[in-house]
Structure formats: C-alpha cells, structure tokens
Short mmCIF file of C-alpha atoms in Angstrom, two decimals:
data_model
loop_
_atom_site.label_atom_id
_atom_site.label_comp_id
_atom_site.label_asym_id
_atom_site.label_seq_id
_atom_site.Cartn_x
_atom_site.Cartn_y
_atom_site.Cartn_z
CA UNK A 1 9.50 -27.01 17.79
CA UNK A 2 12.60 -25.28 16.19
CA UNK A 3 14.38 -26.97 13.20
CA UNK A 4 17.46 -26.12 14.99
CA UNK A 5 20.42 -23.47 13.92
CA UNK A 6 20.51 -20.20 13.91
CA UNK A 7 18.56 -18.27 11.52
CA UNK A 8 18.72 -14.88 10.07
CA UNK A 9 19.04 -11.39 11.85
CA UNK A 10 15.82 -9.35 11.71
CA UNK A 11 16.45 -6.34 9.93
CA UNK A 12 16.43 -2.72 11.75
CA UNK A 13 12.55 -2.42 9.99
CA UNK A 14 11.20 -5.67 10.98
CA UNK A 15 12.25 -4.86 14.48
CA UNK A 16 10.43 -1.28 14.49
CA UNK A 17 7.63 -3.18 13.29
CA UNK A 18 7.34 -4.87 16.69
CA UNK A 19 8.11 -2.36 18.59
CA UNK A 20 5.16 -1.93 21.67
CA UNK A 21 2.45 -0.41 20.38
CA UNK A 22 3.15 -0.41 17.25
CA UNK A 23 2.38 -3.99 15.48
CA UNK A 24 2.03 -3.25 11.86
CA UNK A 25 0.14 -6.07 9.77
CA UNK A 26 -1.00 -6.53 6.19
CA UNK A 27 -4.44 -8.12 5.04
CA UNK A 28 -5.22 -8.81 2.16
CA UNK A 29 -8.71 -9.72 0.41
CA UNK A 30 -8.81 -12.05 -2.69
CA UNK A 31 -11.74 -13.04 -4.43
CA UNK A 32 -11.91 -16.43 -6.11
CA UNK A 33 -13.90 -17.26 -9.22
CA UNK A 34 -14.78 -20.65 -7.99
CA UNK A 35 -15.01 -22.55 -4.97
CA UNK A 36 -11.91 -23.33 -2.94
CA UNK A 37 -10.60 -26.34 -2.26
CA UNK A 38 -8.96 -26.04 0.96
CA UNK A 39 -6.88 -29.53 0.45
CA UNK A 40 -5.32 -28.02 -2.53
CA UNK A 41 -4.24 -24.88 -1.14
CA UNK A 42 -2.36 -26.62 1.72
CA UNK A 43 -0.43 -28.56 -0.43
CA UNK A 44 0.03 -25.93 -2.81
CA UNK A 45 1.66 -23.63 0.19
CA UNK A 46 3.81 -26.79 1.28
CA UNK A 47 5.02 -26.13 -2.09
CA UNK A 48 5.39 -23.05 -2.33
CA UNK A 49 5.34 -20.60 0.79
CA UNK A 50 6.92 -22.79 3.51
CA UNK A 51 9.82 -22.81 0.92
CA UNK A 52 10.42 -19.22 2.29
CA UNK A 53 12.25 -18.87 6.06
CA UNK A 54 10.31 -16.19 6.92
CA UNK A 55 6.98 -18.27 6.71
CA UNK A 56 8.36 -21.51 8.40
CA UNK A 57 10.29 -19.49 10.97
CA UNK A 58 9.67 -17.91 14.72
CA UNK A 59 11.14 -14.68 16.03
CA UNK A 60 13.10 -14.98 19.22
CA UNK A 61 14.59 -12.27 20.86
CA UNK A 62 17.45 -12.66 22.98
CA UNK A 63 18.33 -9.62 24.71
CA UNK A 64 18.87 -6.99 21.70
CA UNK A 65 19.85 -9.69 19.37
CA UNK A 66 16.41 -10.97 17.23
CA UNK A 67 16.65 -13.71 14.72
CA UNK A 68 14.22 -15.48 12.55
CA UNK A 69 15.26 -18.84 13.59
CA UNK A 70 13.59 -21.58 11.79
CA UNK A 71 10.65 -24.01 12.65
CA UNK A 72 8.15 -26.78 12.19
CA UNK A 73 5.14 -25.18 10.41
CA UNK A 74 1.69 -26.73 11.61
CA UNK A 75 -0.48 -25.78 8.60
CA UNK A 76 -3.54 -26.49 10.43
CA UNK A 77 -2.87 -23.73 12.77
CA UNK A 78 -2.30 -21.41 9.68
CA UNK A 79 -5.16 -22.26 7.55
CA UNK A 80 -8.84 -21.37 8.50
CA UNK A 81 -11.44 -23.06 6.81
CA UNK A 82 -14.71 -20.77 7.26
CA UNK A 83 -17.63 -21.88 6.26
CA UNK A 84 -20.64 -19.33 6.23
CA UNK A 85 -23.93 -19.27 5.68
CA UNK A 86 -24.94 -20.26 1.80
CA UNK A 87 -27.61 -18.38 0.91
CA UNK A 88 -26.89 -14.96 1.88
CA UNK A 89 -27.84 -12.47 -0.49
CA UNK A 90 -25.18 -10.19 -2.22
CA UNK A 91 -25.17 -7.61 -0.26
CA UNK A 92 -25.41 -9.14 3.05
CA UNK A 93 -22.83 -11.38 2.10
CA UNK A 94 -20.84 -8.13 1.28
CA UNK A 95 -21.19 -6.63 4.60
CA UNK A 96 -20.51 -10.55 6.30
CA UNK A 97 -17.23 -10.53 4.42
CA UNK A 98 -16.38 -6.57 5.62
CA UNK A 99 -17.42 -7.78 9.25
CA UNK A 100 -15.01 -10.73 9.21
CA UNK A 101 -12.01 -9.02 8.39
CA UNK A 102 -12.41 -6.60 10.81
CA UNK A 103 -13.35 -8.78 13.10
CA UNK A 104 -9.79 -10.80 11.99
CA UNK A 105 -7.97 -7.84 13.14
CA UNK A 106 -9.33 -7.74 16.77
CA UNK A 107 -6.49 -10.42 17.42
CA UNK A 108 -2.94 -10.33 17.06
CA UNK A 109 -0.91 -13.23 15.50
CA UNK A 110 0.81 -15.62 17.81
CA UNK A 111 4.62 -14.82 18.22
CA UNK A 112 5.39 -18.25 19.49
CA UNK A 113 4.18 -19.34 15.68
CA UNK A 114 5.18 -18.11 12.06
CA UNK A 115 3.31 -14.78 11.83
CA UNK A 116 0.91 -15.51 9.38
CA UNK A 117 -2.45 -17.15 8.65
CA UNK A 118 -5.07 -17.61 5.43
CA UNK A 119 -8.85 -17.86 6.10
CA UNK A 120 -10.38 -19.38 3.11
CA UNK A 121 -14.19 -18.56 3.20
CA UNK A 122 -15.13 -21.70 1.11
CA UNK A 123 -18.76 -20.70 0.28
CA UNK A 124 -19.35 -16.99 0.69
CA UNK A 125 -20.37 -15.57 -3.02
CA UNK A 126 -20.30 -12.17 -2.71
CA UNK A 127 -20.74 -9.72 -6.40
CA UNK A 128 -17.56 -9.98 -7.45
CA UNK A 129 -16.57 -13.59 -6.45
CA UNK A 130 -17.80 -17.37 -5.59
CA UNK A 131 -15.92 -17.47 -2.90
CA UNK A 132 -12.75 -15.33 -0.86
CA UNK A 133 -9.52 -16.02 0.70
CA UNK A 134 -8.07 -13.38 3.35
CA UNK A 135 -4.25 -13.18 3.86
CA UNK A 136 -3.07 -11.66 7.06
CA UNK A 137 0.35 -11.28 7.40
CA UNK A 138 2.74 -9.77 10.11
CA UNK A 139 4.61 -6.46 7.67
CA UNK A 140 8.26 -7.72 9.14
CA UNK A 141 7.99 -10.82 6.63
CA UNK A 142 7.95 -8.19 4.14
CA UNK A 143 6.77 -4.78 2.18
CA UNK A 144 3.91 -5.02 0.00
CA UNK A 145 5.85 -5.27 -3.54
CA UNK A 146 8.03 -8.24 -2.43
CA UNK A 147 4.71 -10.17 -0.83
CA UNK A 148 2.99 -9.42 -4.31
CA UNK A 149 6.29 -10.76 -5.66
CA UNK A 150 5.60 -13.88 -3.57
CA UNK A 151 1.72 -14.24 -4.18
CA UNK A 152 2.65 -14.22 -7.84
CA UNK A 153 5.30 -16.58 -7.61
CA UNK A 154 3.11 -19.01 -6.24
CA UNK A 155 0.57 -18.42 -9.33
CA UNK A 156 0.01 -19.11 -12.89
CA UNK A 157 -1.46 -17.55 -16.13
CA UNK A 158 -5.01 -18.47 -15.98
CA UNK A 159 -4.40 -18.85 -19.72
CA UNK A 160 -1.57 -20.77 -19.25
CA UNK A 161 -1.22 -22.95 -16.55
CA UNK A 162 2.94 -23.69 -16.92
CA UNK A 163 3.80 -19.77 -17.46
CA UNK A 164 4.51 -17.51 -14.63
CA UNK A 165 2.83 -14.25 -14.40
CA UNK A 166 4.00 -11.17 -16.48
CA UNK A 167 3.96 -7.34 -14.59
CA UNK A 168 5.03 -3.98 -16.19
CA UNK A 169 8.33 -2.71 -16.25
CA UNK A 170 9.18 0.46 -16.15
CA UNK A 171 10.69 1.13 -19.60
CA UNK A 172 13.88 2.99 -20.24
CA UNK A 173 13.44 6.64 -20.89
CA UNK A 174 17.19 7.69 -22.48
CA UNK A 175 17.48 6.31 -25.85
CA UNK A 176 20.76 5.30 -27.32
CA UNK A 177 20.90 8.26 -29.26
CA UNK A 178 20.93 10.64 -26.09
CA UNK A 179 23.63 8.38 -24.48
CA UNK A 180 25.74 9.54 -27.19
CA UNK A 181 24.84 13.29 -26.65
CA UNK A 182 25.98 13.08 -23.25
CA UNK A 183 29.24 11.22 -23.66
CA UNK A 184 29.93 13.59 -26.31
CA UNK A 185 30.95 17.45 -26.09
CA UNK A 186 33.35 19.39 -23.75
CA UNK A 187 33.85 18.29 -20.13
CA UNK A 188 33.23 21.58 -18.82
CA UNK A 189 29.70 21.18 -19.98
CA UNK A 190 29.04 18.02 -18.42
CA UNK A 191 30.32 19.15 -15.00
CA UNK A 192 28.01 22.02 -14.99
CA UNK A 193 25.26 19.88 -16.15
CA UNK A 194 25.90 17.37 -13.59
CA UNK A 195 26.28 19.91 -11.43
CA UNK A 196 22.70 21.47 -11.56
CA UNK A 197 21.20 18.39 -11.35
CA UNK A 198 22.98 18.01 -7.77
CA UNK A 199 22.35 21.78 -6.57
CA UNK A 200 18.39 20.96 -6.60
CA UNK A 201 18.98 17.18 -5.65
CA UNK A 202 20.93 18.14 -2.05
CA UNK A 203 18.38 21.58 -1.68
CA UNK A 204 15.69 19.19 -2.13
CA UNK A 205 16.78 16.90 0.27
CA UNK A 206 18.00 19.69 3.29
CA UNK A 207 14.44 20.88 2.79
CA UNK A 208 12.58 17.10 3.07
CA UNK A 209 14.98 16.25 6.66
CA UNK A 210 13.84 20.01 8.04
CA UNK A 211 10.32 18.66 7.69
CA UNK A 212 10.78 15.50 8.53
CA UNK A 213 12.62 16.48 11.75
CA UNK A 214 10.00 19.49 12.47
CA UNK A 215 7.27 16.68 11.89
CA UNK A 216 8.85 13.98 14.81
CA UNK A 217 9.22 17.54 17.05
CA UNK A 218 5.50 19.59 16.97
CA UNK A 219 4.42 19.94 13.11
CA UNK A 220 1.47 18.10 13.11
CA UNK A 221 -1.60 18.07 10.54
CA UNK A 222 -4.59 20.07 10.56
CA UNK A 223 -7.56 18.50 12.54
CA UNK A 224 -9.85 17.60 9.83
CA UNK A 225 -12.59 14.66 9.50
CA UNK A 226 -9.91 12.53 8.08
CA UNK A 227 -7.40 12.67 11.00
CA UNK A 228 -7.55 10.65 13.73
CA UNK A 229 -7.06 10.86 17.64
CA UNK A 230 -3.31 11.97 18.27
CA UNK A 231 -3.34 8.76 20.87
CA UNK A 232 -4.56 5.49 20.52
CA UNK A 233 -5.34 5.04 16.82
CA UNK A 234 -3.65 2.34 16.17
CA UNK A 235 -6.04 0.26 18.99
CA UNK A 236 -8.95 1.17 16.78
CA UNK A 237 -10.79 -1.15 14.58
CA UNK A 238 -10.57 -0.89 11.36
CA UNK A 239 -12.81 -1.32 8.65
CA UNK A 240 -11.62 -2.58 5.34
CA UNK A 241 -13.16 -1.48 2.06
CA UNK A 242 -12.65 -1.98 -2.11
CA UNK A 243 -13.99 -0.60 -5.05
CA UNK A 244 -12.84 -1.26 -8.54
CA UNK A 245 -11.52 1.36 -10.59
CA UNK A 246 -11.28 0.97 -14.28
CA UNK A 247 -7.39 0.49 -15.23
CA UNK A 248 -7.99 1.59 -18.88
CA UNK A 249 -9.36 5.25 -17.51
CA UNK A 250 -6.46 5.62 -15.22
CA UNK A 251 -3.92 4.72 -18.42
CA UNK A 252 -6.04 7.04 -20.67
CA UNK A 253 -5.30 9.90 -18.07
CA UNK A 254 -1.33 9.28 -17.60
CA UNK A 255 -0.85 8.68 -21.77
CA UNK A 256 -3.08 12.34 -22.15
CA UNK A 257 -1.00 14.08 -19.62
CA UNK A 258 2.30 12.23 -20.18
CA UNK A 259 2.77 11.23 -16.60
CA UNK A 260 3.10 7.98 -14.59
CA UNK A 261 0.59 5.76 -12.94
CA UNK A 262 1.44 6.80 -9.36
CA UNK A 263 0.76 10.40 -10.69
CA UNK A 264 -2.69 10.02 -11.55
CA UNK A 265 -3.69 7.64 -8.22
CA UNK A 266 -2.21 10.52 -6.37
CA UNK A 267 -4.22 13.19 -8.32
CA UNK A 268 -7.32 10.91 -7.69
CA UNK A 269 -6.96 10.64 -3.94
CA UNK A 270 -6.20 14.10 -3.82
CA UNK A 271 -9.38 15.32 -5.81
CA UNK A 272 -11.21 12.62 -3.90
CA UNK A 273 -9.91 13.96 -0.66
CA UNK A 274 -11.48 17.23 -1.17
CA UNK A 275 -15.17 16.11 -2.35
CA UNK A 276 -15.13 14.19 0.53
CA UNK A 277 -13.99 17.44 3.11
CA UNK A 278 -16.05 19.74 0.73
CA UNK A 279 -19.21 17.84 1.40
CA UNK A 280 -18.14 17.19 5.38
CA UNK A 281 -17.56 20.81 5.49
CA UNK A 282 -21.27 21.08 4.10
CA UNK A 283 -20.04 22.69 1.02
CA UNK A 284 -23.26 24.05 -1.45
CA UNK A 285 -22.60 21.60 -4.56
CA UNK A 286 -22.91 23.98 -7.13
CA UNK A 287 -20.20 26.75 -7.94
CA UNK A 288 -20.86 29.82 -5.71
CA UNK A 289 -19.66 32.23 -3.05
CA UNK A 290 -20.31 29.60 0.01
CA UNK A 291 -18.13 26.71 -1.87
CA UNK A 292 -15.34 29.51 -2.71
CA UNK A 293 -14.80 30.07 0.51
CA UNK A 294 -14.72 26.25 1.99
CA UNK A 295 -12.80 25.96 -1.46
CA UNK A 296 -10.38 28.53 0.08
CA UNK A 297 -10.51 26.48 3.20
CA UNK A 298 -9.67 23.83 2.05
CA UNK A 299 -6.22 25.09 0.45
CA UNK A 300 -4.99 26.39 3.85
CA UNK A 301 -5.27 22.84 5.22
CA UNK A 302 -2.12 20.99 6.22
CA UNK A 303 -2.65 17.21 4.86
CA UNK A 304 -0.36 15.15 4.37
CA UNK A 305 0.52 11.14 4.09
CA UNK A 306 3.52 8.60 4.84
CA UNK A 307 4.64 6.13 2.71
CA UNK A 308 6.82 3.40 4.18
CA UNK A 309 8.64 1.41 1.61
CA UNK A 310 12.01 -0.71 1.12
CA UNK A 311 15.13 1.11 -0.15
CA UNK A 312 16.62 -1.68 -0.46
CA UNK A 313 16.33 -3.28 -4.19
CA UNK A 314 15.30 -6.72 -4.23
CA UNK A 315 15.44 -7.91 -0.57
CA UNK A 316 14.28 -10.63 1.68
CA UNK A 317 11.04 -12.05 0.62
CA UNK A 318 11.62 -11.22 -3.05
CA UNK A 319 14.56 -13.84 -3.49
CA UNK A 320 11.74 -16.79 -3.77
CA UNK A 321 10.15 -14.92 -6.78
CA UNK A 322 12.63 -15.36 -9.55
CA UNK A 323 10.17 -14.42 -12.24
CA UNK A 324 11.88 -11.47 -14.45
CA UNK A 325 13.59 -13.61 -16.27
CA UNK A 326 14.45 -12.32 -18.34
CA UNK A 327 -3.58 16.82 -17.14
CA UNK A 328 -6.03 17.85 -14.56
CA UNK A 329 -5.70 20.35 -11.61
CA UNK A 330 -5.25 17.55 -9.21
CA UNK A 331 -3.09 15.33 -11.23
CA UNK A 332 -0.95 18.34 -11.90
CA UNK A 333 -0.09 18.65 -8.69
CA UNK A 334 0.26 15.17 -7.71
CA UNK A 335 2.63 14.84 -10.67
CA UNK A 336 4.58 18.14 -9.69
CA UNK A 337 4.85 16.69 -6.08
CA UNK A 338 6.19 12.90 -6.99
CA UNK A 339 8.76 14.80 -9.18
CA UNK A 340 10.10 17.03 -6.43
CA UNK A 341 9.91 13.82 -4.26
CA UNK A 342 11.98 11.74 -6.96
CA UNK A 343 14.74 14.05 -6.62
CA UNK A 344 15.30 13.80 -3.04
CA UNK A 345 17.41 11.34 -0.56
CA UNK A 346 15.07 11.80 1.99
CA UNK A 347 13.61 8.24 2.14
CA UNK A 348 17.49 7.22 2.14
CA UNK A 349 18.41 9.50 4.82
CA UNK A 350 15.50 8.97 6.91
CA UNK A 351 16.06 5.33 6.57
CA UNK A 352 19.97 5.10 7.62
CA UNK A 353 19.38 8.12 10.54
CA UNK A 354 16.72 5.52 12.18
CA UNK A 355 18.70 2.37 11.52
CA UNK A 356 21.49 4.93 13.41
CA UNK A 357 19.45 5.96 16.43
CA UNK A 358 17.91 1.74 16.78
CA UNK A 359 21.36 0.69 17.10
CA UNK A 360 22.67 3.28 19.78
CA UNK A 361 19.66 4.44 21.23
CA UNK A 362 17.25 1.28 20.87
CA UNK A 363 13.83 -0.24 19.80
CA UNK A 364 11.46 2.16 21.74
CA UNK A 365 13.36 5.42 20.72
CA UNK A 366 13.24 4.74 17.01
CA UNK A 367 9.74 3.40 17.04
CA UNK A 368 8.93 6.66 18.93
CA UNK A 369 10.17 8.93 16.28
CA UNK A 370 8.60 6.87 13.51
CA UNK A 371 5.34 7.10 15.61
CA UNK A 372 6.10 10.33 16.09
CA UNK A 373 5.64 10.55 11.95
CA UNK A 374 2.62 8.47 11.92
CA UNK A 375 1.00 10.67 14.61
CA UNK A 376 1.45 13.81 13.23
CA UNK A 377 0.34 13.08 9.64
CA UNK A 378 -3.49 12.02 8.28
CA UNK A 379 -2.91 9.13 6.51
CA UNK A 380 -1.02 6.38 4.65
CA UNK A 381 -0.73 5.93 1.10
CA UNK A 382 0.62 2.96 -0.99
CA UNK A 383 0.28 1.54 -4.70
CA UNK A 384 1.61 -1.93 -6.00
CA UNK A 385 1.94 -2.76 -9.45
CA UNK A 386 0.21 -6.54 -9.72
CA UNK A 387 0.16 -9.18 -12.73
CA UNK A 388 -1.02 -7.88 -16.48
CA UNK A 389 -2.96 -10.77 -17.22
CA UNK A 390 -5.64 -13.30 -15.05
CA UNK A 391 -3.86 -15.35 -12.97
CA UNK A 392 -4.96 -18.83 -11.03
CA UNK A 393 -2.97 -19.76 -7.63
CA UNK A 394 -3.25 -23.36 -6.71
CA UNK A 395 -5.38 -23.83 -9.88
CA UNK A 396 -8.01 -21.20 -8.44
CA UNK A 397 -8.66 -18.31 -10.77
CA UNK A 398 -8.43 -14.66 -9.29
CA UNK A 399 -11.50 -12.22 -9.80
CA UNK A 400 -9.49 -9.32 -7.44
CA UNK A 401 -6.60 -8.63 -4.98
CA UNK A 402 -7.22 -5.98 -2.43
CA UNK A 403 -4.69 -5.52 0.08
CA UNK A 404 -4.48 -2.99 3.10
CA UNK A 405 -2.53 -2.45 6.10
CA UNK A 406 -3.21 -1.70 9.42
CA UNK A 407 -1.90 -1.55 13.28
CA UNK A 408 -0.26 2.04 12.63
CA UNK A 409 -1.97 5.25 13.96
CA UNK A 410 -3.59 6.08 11.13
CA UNK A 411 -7.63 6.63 10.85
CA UNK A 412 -7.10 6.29 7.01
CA UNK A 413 -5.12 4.16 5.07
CA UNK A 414 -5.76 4.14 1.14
CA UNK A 415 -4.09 1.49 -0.87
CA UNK A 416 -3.78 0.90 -5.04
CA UNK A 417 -3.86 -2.52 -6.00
CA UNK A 418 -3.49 -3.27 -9.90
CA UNK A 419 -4.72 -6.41 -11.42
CA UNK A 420 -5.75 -7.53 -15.19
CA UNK A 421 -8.36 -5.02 -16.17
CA UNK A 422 -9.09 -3.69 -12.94
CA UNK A 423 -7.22 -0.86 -10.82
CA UNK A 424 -8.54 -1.75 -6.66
CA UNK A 425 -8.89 0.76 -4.10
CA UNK A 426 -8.72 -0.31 -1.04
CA UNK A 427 -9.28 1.77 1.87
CA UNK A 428 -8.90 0.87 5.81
CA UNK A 429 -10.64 3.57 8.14
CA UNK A 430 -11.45 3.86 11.21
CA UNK A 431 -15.38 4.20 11.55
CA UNK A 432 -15.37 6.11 14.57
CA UNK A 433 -13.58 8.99 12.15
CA UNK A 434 -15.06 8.26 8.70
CA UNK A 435 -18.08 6.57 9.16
CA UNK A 436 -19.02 5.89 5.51
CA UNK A 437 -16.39 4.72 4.06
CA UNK A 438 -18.55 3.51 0.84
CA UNK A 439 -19.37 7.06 0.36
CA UNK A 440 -15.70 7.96 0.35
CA UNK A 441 -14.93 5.26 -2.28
CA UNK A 442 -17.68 6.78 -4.06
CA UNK A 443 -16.35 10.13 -4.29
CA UNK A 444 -13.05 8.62 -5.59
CA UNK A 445 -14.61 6.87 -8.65
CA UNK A 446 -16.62 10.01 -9.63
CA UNK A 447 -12.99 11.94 -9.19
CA UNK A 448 -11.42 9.39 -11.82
CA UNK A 449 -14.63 10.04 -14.01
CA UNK A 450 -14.44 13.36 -13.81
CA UNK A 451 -10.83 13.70 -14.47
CA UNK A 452 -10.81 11.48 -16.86
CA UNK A 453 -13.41 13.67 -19.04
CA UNK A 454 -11.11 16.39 -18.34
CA UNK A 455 -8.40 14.42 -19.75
CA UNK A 456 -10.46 13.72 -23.04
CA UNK A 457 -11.37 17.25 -23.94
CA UNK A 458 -7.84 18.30 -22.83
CA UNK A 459 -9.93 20.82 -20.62
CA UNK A 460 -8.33 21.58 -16.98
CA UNK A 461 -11.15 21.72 -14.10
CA UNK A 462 -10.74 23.95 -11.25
CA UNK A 463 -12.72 22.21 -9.15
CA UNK A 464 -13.55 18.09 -8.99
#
C-alpha cells in the first residue's frame, strides 16, 4: 500500500533500464566473517536503507509519465533467510553458493514491490567466509559507485565501530606552482594553448559518435568464443564467478608505469583476454611459428566492451551517503586507450542524444539503439573503487564484496571490485559460451603475475 503523494520522476536511464527485454539488474556477493544474524540486519536496514525512496518506493507508470512513488516496505518479503546444509565441504559449498545465485537470477523482481531483495545464507562457510549475503538489486535504483556509496554508508570501520568508512580520492595533479604558470604570460599563448587542447578534444569526439553511430547501424564484433548469440543473450543464465587479485601487485604496476588503477585492470583483462582466445584458438604454448600466426590473429580481431556509467556527479542514490566529509605491452595500451577516451564527450553526447530520441521517439526506440550497442559489442566492463580499510555492516565484518551485473546481452561481463587488501574480479558468463569460467579467472591472475614481473625488471613482454 502506497504512502500516498507523488514521488519522484524516473530518470531517462532508469526507464531504458525497463525497457522490454531489456531488465538490467545488479548482484552482488558478500562474504561475512561470522555468522549472520538475520534479526540484526533487518533492523539495521530499517535504519538505514528504507531511509532511501528508491528502496521504500514502487514504480508506476502512467501512460509515459513513470514515478517512484513511495510505499510501505514489508521487510519480510525483502529478506531471505537461507539456510543450507552445514557440513558441506569447501568446495561443494563453493559450487552450492555459485548455483544459488544463478539460480537467483532465473526470476525477476516483483514490480508491484520495491525492486530489491537480500538472501542471507546464514550457515554456508565457504574458503573465504563463515557465511554470505547476496544483494540483488534492480540497476534503475542506481549505478554501481552510488550503491557502493550506499553499502558503505550503512557500514563501519571494523576497527572502529563509530567511524565511517574511508575510500581513495583521486588527488590533484596541478600544483600551485603550475597554476601560476598558466595565469601568467601573454594571452596569445594561452589561447593557442587552450586551443590545442580543444582541436584533439572535438576530433576525438567526431571520431567516438562515427563509431558509436556505425556500431547501433551494422559494425558489429568479430565472432569469437567470447561473444555471444546476436539474439537472446540477455535470456541466458548466467553464471557468477570471483577470484581475488592482490591489490598491492596491481598498485606496484600503476606506481612502476606511472598510470592509474583503471589502466592496469584494463591491461589485465586485455592480456587475460588473449591467453584465454590463444589457448581456445589451440595456440602451441611456447613461442613459435604456429602461436605467431594465431598471435597475428588475434590482432585483426574486432573486440570491444561498453561501459554504462552516470554522467551525472553525485546523483540519486548517492545523496544518503554523506561520507566525504570532509609498463607492460598490455597495460600500454590500455593506458593509451583510457587517455584517448578521457579526452572525449562521447559518453556526454551519447547520453543527451538518447535522453533526446526517449523523449520524442519513446522507450522502445532508445532501448533499441542502446541494445543495438550491447548487441554488437563482446562484453561489459566496470571497476568501483570500495573502502581502504575492513569494514563491518550491521556489526558483521566483511571478508569480500563481489558485485556483477546482468540482464543485458552480453555473454561476458567482467567487473573490478576493490576492498582492503584485496582487488575482486568478478566475472558473469554465460556457460553455454565460456564454459569454464574458473579457467578464465585463472588466466587473469597469471596475466597480473606476469605483468607484474614485467613491471619489476622494467622489462616489456611481447607476449602474456
């Protein structure tokens, strides 16, 4: 039953999201160091969550008007207590926890209720935890940095139960110093200065629309054992996968090569990528004529991944979290990429064109073309930054996060997740494509390793 009033308009994103055939969710794995109490997590998310309209509201459509208008949450129909089998071993109680979240996916959320739900699996101990909570959440709540931004401000330093948790910030990279140097000398120099930083910025950006426009028409991927079917993807199940990566590699790599975080996850998909198609393509594993020419393969291949994110700063969801108070090959060119990227308005552009075409042309057009995108390309790609230190939610300490997405027509999705020591990957595939996706995670760690030697002898590999 509605609280009455009317609530908030759903934004031109949230809207996509629901679009037919297209019903985009987020899941998320946690690990818990002890055992939950389910009593205490209710009344922590009375607390905490329902304090947020877009968790204690319903979407109602009224002819092309939606709203998130605001309702009665029933925790018990939010809140699954699980309770499995105790003595399972390790490893089957791995593979139990990888069957229930796919299985969790077979069903969509109930639209008539606030689209989310928590199954806390009281008992399972699994090798890395004593027990596991799984978040699935509709993605028109929110993106993935403003639900972190909510999970963390529901939680607590572990080593200090009062403070909220701390995450990096992106430091500022002109110094006072170089301030001055630009407010300083002739005008005509600044204009021209300013005014080759646009020439690239606007070519950039023509060139990113041409492809993004030749990608909704025909350009489409190359068929390759990562790529799904062009139709019906998205009805697939998935299954959900994490390994841990060691943080403190990954920041040796981007201090040795002066580049960012993002640069050297990118690298590492990239190299891992290419073990895995090297090795599908039955490539000989030592250095020779036969793995020159699937290495040569390999270059002429068309792969390439979306990454849907909010450019808008600090919206929705975010608002509850008021907590700032206050070189390898492969990383090489992941770094050389992201830099081209940075200097382009194509995410901008993109975004206003298909807020544009929803408004005159409607839902199912604009979720076409953005389906269109999906379609056409192999996978999707994502990284959030999470908390610096161990944190506790509801007084239960974390061991890992490891969130995912699915519901788009992708047979791959790989997702970063950073937390403490540890950097997760998380990877959502579709078996019916990739049928071992332990193996794939596999060939990712040995691609940090491997890169991260490189990195430590300052020695650049041509092949990973």
């Amino acid at each position: 039953m509605g609280k009455g009033g009317e609530g908030e308009a759903v934004s031109p994103g949230s809207r996509i999201f629901h679009a037919p055939g297209f019903e985009y969710y987020v899941i998320a794995v946690i690990g818990v160091k002890t055992r939950i109490d389910p009593q205490v997590v209710k009344q922590g998310l009375i607390n905490t969550l329902l304090n947020h309209p877009r968790f204690s509201s319903i979407l109602v459509k009224e002819g092309r008007k939606w709203r998130w208008n605001p309702t009665t949450v029933n925790l018990e129909d939010h809140v699954i207590v699980a309770e499995t089998e105790p003595h399972l071993d390790f490893p089957e109680a791995d593979r139990f926890l990888e069957d229930y979240v796919s299985n969790v996916t077979k069903t969509p959320l109930d639209i008539s209720k606030p689209l989310w739900e928590i199954h806390l699996l009281i008992n399972l101990r699994t090798s890395e935890s004593e027990a596991v909570c799984v978040l699935r959440i509709h993605h028109s709540l929110g993106d993935g940095a403003s639900l972190m931004s909510l999970l963390l401000a529901a939680s607590r330093k572990t080593s200090d139960p009062l403070a909220l948790p701390t995450v990096p910030v992106l430091s500022k990279t002109t110094t006072t110093s170089d301030h001055r140097r630009l407010s300083g000398g002739c005008s005509l120099w600044r204009f021209l200065s300013a005014l080759w930083g646009i020439v690239p910025l606007l070519w950039n950006t023509l060139v990113d629309l041409v492809m993004f426009a030749l990608t909704v028409l025909f350009l489409r991927d190359s068929d390759t054992p990562l790529k799904g079917a062009p139709a019906g993807a998205e009805l697939h199940t998935m299954r959900f996968v994490h390994r841990h990566l060691c943080l403190d590699d990954v920041k040796f790599v981007k201090t040795a090569m002066k580049m960012t975080i993002n640069d050297v996850l990118l690298g590492v998909t990239q190299a891992g990528l290419t073990r895995y198609l090297n090795r599908t393509y039955g490539a000989a594993e030592e250095y020779g004529k036969q793995r020159s020419n699937h290495s040569h393969k390999l270059s002429k291949l068309r792969l390439r991944a979306t990454i849907m994110f909010n450019v808008r700063p600090n919206a929705g969801i975010q608002e509850l979290a008021d907590m700032m108070r206050e070189k390898s090959k492969y990383v090489g060119q992941a770094k050389a990429m992201i830099d081209r990227k940075k200097h382009s308005l194509e995410s901008f552009c993109t975004f206003y064109c298909a807020k544009l075409v929803l408004n005159l042309l409607g839902i199912k057009v604009a979720s076409a073309i953005i389906r269109r995108v999906f379609s056409n390309t192999t996978m999707a790609f994502s990284n959030v930054v999470g908390p610096m230190e161990e944190i506790s939610c509801f007084g239960h300490p974390l061991a890992y996060i490891a969130p995912s997405t699915y519901g788009h027509p992708h047979a791959l999705t790989i997702h970063f997740q950073s937390y403490y020591n540890k950097m997760t990957l998380s990877i959502a595939a579709d078996p019916t494509v990739i049928s071992d996706v332990h193996l794939l995670c596999d060939d990712f760690q040995l691609s940090l390793k491997l890169i991260r030697d490189a990195a430590d002898k300052n020695l650049v590999p041509h092949a990973v």
